[in-house]
Amino acid sequence: MDTKEALYTFGTGENFHIQHYFGLHKEVQDGQEGYIFRVWAPNAEEVHVIGDFSSWKDAPVKMTKNEAGVWEVFTSLPKEGQLYKYLVKRQGGQVVEKMDPVALYLEDRPGTGAYVKTIAEKKWKDSLWMGRRKRFGFKQRPVNIYEVHAGSWKRTDSGQPYTFAQLKDELIPYLVKMNYTHVEFMPIMAHPLGMSWGYQLMGYFAFEHSYGTPEEFQDFVEACHLNNIGVIVDWVPGHFTQNDDALAYFDGTPTYEYQDHHRAHNYRWGALNFDLGKTQVQSFLISSALFWIEQYHIDGIRVDAVSNMLYRDYDDGPWSPNQFGGNRNIEGYNFLRRLNGIIKYRHPDVMMVAEESTASTPITRSIDQDGLGFDYKWNMGWMNDILKFYEEDPVYRQYDFNLVTFSFMYAFDENFILPFSHDEVVHGKKSMMHKMWGDRYNQFAGLRNLYTYQICHPGKKLLFMGSEFGQFLEWKYDHQLEWGNLDEADGLNLKMQDFTSYLNQFYKDNKALWLMDDSYEGLEIIDADNTAQSVLSFIRKNDKGDMLVCVFNMTPVERREFTIGVPLAGIYEEVLNTEMEEHGGVWKEHNPQTRTQSGLWKDYQNTLTFTLPALGASIWKIKRRLKNKK
């Protein structure tokens, strides 16, 4: 695309690689090597480039504006590795220093200078992974995600976050050991304040400096792929930081944000909302998403705060109805459909995930069926219900049993991911282990039960770091995980970690848990009405007729001679019991292999009788089928 076409399509919202035009680029003009700088600031009175090469403000390099409001200049002064910014004289005369909106790499916080930097084209070695991804996709594959905040998984002795070079050496072997299929990172784009966890961005193309270099992240993704692990990143196209040296009111007028003051300001989060109807903003954001997919080979994007882009009244501040009198953010709705349409056309094997908490809009329905076209939606309702239930004293669970069964009524209304995310282990909500009822032993028993229920319930899976070994303290963004928990004398954290690894492998090994994950063909409820004993039983199936019988005892009462109905006669074996001693429980041996008995139980002609562990889950598989007795 030549510069004229790049500029034109940026204005029409059809330039999806604006980083090839904007920012800085090496060029030779009139036989002289140098860099050309371009920045969009249509209403600025003046723009200069300043940096190490100009003694900053002492000798600013003047830029000129073209007919589309883009300022540019060619200069031979900069050298690779130097820092630069834009000095913008805003409409009205105020002069501010601004970061480059399409910078690839910024200096460490709190600075916002961008490096004069080109990322060398990488010779990727992950072609086998990329080929398999294109061939098999992810819908009928196991997806079990380990959610990570890169700045606090582990820290150095001096308290600095690990870089991705260090994470490559330590996190990837851990992911392999724990048998996860994917890792998902909270935003790794440049952000001015660690306290935001990355959700108030300033650099939509810039890699966060405190996490290392762009090249190190490329190497990390490649190493993940070589170890059969997919990489997902969080991305925030709805709102951005209101810091004055970033995108906010770039030229003194609403540039990236809405013209309307209330629509521009996100009062709940202290941020600014993108004007998603502005064509230049669409070019900017879609280019950002494609940049991370193509530059870093990532396997998925989780779009944060989708509700904020869909509803004009989602925020806490004043709002006005749309032209039809409703609360729909029409620009946001259309942008999300366009975003997914473009990405799925170019990269159909990349996973698009929505973090969205309402039920008013079909999120994962296809675009041609009036949906948004996402592949998955976080199931926030399931997460809220199930955590409320497991936090409850078992004495009262019989009265709230619908909290664990209601999700079966809508399990396939959308394509869901079942998340136990970072949001559930902060701000006084307590860690996953600390949420559980009872003493320390029962808390771990409840946690094993809960994670097994998540693995067996239809939907892809996500668990936030530290939860896999039952960290007791809440997550802190500026501290590493409580790895010392694994040295506790009773060994329960270590056994919890081993159990999670075992459970994750069990999930991968059993196609019944993921092959038909999006329809009732893969699910059969045995009994969701046993509220008195608080026992839930159901079957997961694959396309070959293989099945797992999953039984969950939600009370700390062992139930001997417990009977359920099953559809097939046979000899069954218990393949998972959460109360085995090696997992942290007290059982030394599994239930023995058990032959079904002929007899009517609800609509079933066969029954299976066994001992159901207290506060435990028991999963059974047919070892040998027998003929049903007439």
Tab-separated table of N, CA and C in Angstrom, residues 100-175:
chain	number	residue	atom	x	y	z
A	100	ASP	N	4.128	8.781	21.045
A	100	ASP	CA	3.721	8.350	19.711
A	100	ASP	C	2.646	7.272	19.856
A	101	PRO	N	1.432	7.502	19.328
A	101	PRO	CA	0.357	6.524	19.495
A	101	PRO	C	0.650	5.152	18.902
A	102	VAL	N	1.562	5.076	17.914
A	102	VAL	CA	1.880	3.765	17.327
A	102	VAL	C	3.318	3.348	17.618
A	103	ALA	N	3.883	3.889	18.695
A	103	ALA	CA	5.234	3.469	19.102
A	103	ALA	C	5.235	1.972	19.405
A	104	LEU	N	6.347	1.326	19.105
A	104	LEU	CA	6.482	-0.113	19.349
A	104	LEU	C	7.066	-0.425	20.718
A	105	TYR	N	7.767	0.553	21.303
A	105	TYR	CA	8.459	0.276	22.564
A	105	TYR	C	8.729	1.601	23.261
A	106	LEU	N	8.237	1.726	24.494
A	106	LEU	CA	8.406	2.956	25.264
A	106	LEU	C	9.452	2.750	26.350
A	107	GLU	N	9.982	3.876	26.833
A	107	GLU	CA	10.904	3.802	27.967
A	107	GLU	C	10.148	3.339	29.207
A	108	ASP	N	10.891	2.993	30.231
A	108	ASP	CA	10.273	2.477	31.450
A	108	ASP	C	9.434	3.562	32.111
A	109	ARG	N	8.382	3.117	32.805
A	109	ARG	CA	7.528	4.051	33.535
A	109	ARG	C	8.370	4.808	34.572
A	110	PRO	N	8.044	6.085	34.872
A	110	PRO	CA	6.872	6.834	34.403
A	110	PRO	C	7.093	7.575	33.089
A	111	GLY	N	8.257	7.372	32.448
A	111	GLY	CA	8.510	8.058	31.190
A	111	GLY	C	7.613	7.551	30.081
A	112	THR	N	7.392	8.400	29.059
A	112	THR	CA	6.559	8.010	27.922
A	112	THR	C	7.277	8.255	26.593
A	113	GLY	N	8.594	8.427	26.653
A	113	GLY	CA	9.345	8.556	25.414
A	113	GLY	C	9.387	7.220	24.684
A	114	ALA	N	9.300	7.291	23.350
A	114	ALA	CA	9.357	6.074	22.535
A	114	ALA	C	10.770	5.897	22.006
A	115	TYR	N	11.188	4.661	21.866
A	115	TYR	CA	12.498	4.374	21.313
A	115	TYR	C	12.460	4.432	19.787
A	116	VAL	N	13.497	5.005	19.225
A	116	VAL	CA	13.720	4.861	17.791
A	116	VAL	C	14.125	3.405	17.592
A	117	LYS	N	13.180	2.615	17.115
A	117	LYS	CA	13.388	1.167	17.120
A	117	LYS	C	12.642	0.510	15.974
A	118	THR	N	13.304	-0.413	15.342
A	118	THR	CA	12.639	-1.299	14.389
A	118	THR	C	12.791	-2.723	14.912
A	119	ILE	N	11.701	-3.472	14.864
A	119	ILE	CA	11.754	-4.875	15.290
A	119	ILE	C	12.126	-5.705	14.071
A	120	ALA	N	13.263	-6.366	14.134
A	120	ALA	CA	13.708	-7.183	13.008
A	120	ALA	C	12.705	-8.291	12.731
A	121	GLU	N	12.523	-8.619	11.459
A	121	GLU	CA	11.593	-9.682	11.106
A	121	GLU	C	12.103	-11.012	11.652
A	122	LYS	N	11.279	-11.656	12.441
A	122	LYS	CA	11.695	-12.889	13.111
A	122	LYS	C	11.538	-14.084	12.174
A	123	LYS	N	12.499	-14.981	12.233
A	123	LYS	CA	12.388	-16.258	11.525
A	123	LYS	C	11.769	-17.271	12.488
A	124	TRP	N	10.463	-17.365	12.403
A	124	TRP	CA	9.723	-18.185	13.355
A	124	TRP	C	9.983	-19.677	13.128
A	125	LYS	N	9.953	-20.421	14.237
A	125	LYS	CA	10.176	-21.865	14.182
A	125	LYS	C	8.943	-22.645	14.641
A	126	ASP	N	7.786	-21.974	14.600
A	126	ASP	CA	6.572	-22.608	15.125
A	126	ASP	C	5.601	-23.014	14.021
A	127	SER	N	6.124	-23.321	12.841
A	127	SER	CA	5.249	-23.623	11.696
A	127	SER	C	4.387	-24.852	11.949
A	128	LEU	N	4.900	-25.835	12.684
A	128	LEU	CA	4.115	-27.032	12.972
A	128	LEU	C	2.890	-26.666	13.805
A	129	TRP	N	3.101	-25.849	14.843
A	129	TRP	CA	1.978	-25.398	15.687
A	129	TRP	C	0.981	-24.596	14.866
A	130	MET	N	1.494	-23.647	14.070
A	130	MET	CA	0.599	-22.780	13.300
A	130	MET	C	-0.199	-23.597	12.275
A	131	GLY	N	0.441	-24.617	11.707
A	131	GLY	CA	-0.266	-25.476	10.771
A	131	GLY	C	-1.359	-26.281	11.444
A	132	ARG	N	-1.047	-26.814	12.634
A	132	ARG	CA	-2.062	-27.568	13.389
A	132	ARG	C	-3.197	-26.656	13.817
A	133	ARG	N	-2.866	-25.434	14.210
A	133	ARG	CA	-3.894	-24.482	14.626
A	133	ARG	C	-4.849	-24.195	13.476
A	134	LYS	N	-4.279	-24.028	12.284
A	134	LYS	CA	-5.111	-23.746	11.121
A	134	LYS	C	-5.972	-24.956	10.760
A	135	ARG	N	-5.415	-26.152	10.942
A	135	ARG	CA	-6.136	-27.366	10.537
A	135	ARG	C	-7.218	-27.754	11.536
A	136	PHE	N	-6.891	-27.686	12.830
A	136	PHE	CA	-7.807	-28.220	13.841
A	136	PHE	C	-8.602	-27.144	14.579
A	137	GLY	N	-8.127	-25.889	14.541
A	137	GLY	CA	-8.837	-24.848	15.269
A	137	GLY	C	-8.812	-25.091	16.768
A	138	PHE	N	-9.903	-24.715	17.435
A	138	PHE	CA	-9.945	-24.849	18.894
A	138	PHE	C	-11.314	-25.262	19.407
A	139	LYS	N	-12.337	-25.195	18.545
A	139	LYS	CA	-13.703	-25.465	19.016
A	139	LYS	C	-13.846	-26.895	19.536
A	140	GLN	N	-13.324	-27.856	18.797
A	140	GLN	CA	-13.419	-29.255	19.213
A	140	GLN	C	-12.074	-29.747	19.733
A	141	ARG	N	-11.462	-28.897	20.510
A	141	ARG	CA	-10.174	-29.206	21.132
A	141	ARG	C	-10.254	-28.845	22.617
A	142	PRO	N	-9.398	-29.421	23.453
A	142	PRO	CA	-9.372	-29.011	24.858
A	142	PRO	C	-8.811	-27.596	24.990
A	143	VAL	N	-9.481	-26.776	25.766
A	143	VAL	CA	-9.000	-25.417	26.055
A	143	VAL	C	-9.069	-25.226	27.567
A	144	ASN	N	-7.918	-25.188	28.193
A	144	ASN	CA	-7.811	-25.033	29.639
A	144	ASN	C	-6.743	-23.975	29.894
A	145	ILE	N	-7.178	-22.788	30.304
A	145	ILE	CA	-6.345	-21.589	30.287
A	145	ILE	C	-5.821	-21.261	31.693
A	146	TYR	N	-4.535	-20.967	31.760
A	146	TYR	CA	-3.906	-20.467	32.985
A	146	TYR	C	-3.766	-18.954	32.827
A	147	GLU	N	-4.519	-18.189	33.614
A	147	GLU	CA	-4.495	-16.731	33.497
A	147	GLU	C	-3.366	-16.169	34.348
A	148	VAL	N	-2.575	-15.282	33.754
A	148	VAL	CA	-1.351	-14.789	34.395
A	148	VAL	C	-1.282	-13.265	34.311
A	149	HIS	N	-0.879	-12.661	35.417
A	149	HIS	CA	-0.433	-11.272	35.410
A	149	HIS	C	1.084	-11.331	35.367
A	150	ALA	N	1.660	-10.905	34.232
A	150	ALA	CA	3.096	-11.112	34.001
A	150	ALA	C	3.953	-10.437	35.062
A	151	GLY	N	3.444	-9.365	35.667
A	151	GLY	CA	4.244	-8.617	36.624
A	151	GLY	C	4.281	-9.205	38.018
A	152	SER	N	3.480	-10.246	38.290
A	152	SER	CA	3.426	-10.742	39.671
A	152	SER	C	3.403	-12.266	39.774
A	153	TRP	N	3.616	-12.978	38.682
A	153	TRP	CA	3.707	-14.440	38.800
A	153	TRP	C	4.928	-14.777	39.667
A	154	LYS	N	6.068	-14.266	39.258
A	154	LYS	CA	7.273	-14.320	40.091
A	154	LYS	C	8.017	-13.008	39.939
A	155	ARG	N	8.779	-12.672	40.993
A	155	ARG	CA	9.589	-11.457	40.957
A	155	ARG	C	11.026	-11.787	41.344
A	156	THR	N	11.929	-10.924	40.925
A	156	THR	CA	13.335	-11.117	41.257
A	156	THR	C	13.563	-10.843	42.735
A	157	ASP	N	14.753	-11.156	43.215
A	157	ASP	CA	15.090	-10.910	44.624
A	157	ASP	C	14.976	-9.435	44.977
A	158	SER	N	15.160	-8.568	43.995
A	158	SER	CA	15.058	-7.128	44.256
A	158	SER	C	13.634	-6.611	44.088
A	159	GLY	N	12.686	-7.524	43.800
A	159	GLY	CA	11.291	-7.144	43.711
A	159	GLY	C	10.837	-6.690	42.337
A	160	GLN	N	11.675	-6.865	41.315
A	160	GLN	CA	11.299	-6.463	39.967
A	160	GLN	C	10.515	-7.579	39.272
A	161	PRO	N	9.546	-7.217	38.420
A	161	PRO	CA	8.821	-8.257	37.685
A	161	PRO	C	9.759	-9.062	36.802
A	162	TYR	N	9.454	-10.319	36.622
A	162	TYR	CA	10.176	-11.119	35.646
A	162	TYR	C	9.963	-10.537	34.247
A	163	THR	N	11.012	-10.553	33.442
A	163	THR	CA	10.854	-10.260	32.028
A	163	THR	C	10.377	-11.529	31.331
A	164	PHE	N	9.973	-11.378	30.069
A	164	PHE	CA	9.524	-12.560	29.356
A	164	PHE	C	10.674	-13.513	29.036
A	165	ALA	N	11.901	-13.030	29.061
A	165	ALA	CA	13.034	-13.948	28.933
A	165	ALA	C	13.093	-14.864	30.151
A	166	GLN	N	12.849	-14.302	31.329
A	166	GLN	CA	12.825	-15.120	32.551
A	166	GLN	C	11.583	-15.996	32.612
A	167	LEU	N	10.451	-15.451	32.176
A	167	LEU	CA	9.226	-16.250	32.152
A	167	LEU	C	9.351	-17.422	31.180
A	168	LYS	N	10.064	-17.213	30.100
A	168	LYS	CA	10.293	-18.306	29.152
A	168	LYS	C	10.990	-19.471	29.841
A	169	ASP	N	11.947	-19.165	30.691
A	169	ASP	CA	12.723	-20.219	31.361
A	169	ASP	C	11.967	-20.884	32.498
A	170	GLU	N	11.038	-20.151	33.126
A	170	GLU	CA	10.375	-20.707	34.312
A	170	GLU	C	8.879	-20.960	34.133
A	171	LEU	N	8.180	-20.037	33.485
A	171	LEU	CA	6.734	-20.209	33.352
A	171	LEU	C	6.374	-21.329	32.375
A	172	ILE	N	7.075	-21.416	31.257
A	172	ILE	CA	6.716	-22.438	30.266
A	172	ILE	C	6.893	-23.853	30.821
A	173	PRO	N	8.018	-24.170	31.476
A	173	PRO	CA	8.091	-25.511	32.094
A	173	PRO	C	6.990	-25.744	33.122
A	174	TYR	N	6.578	-24.678	33.809
A	174	TYR	CA	5.496	-24.820	34.785
A	174	TYR	C	4.177	-25.124	34.087
A	175	LEU	N	3.895	-24.442	32.975
A	175	LEU	CA	2.684	-24.708	32.219
A	175	LEU	C	2.659	-26.151	31.716
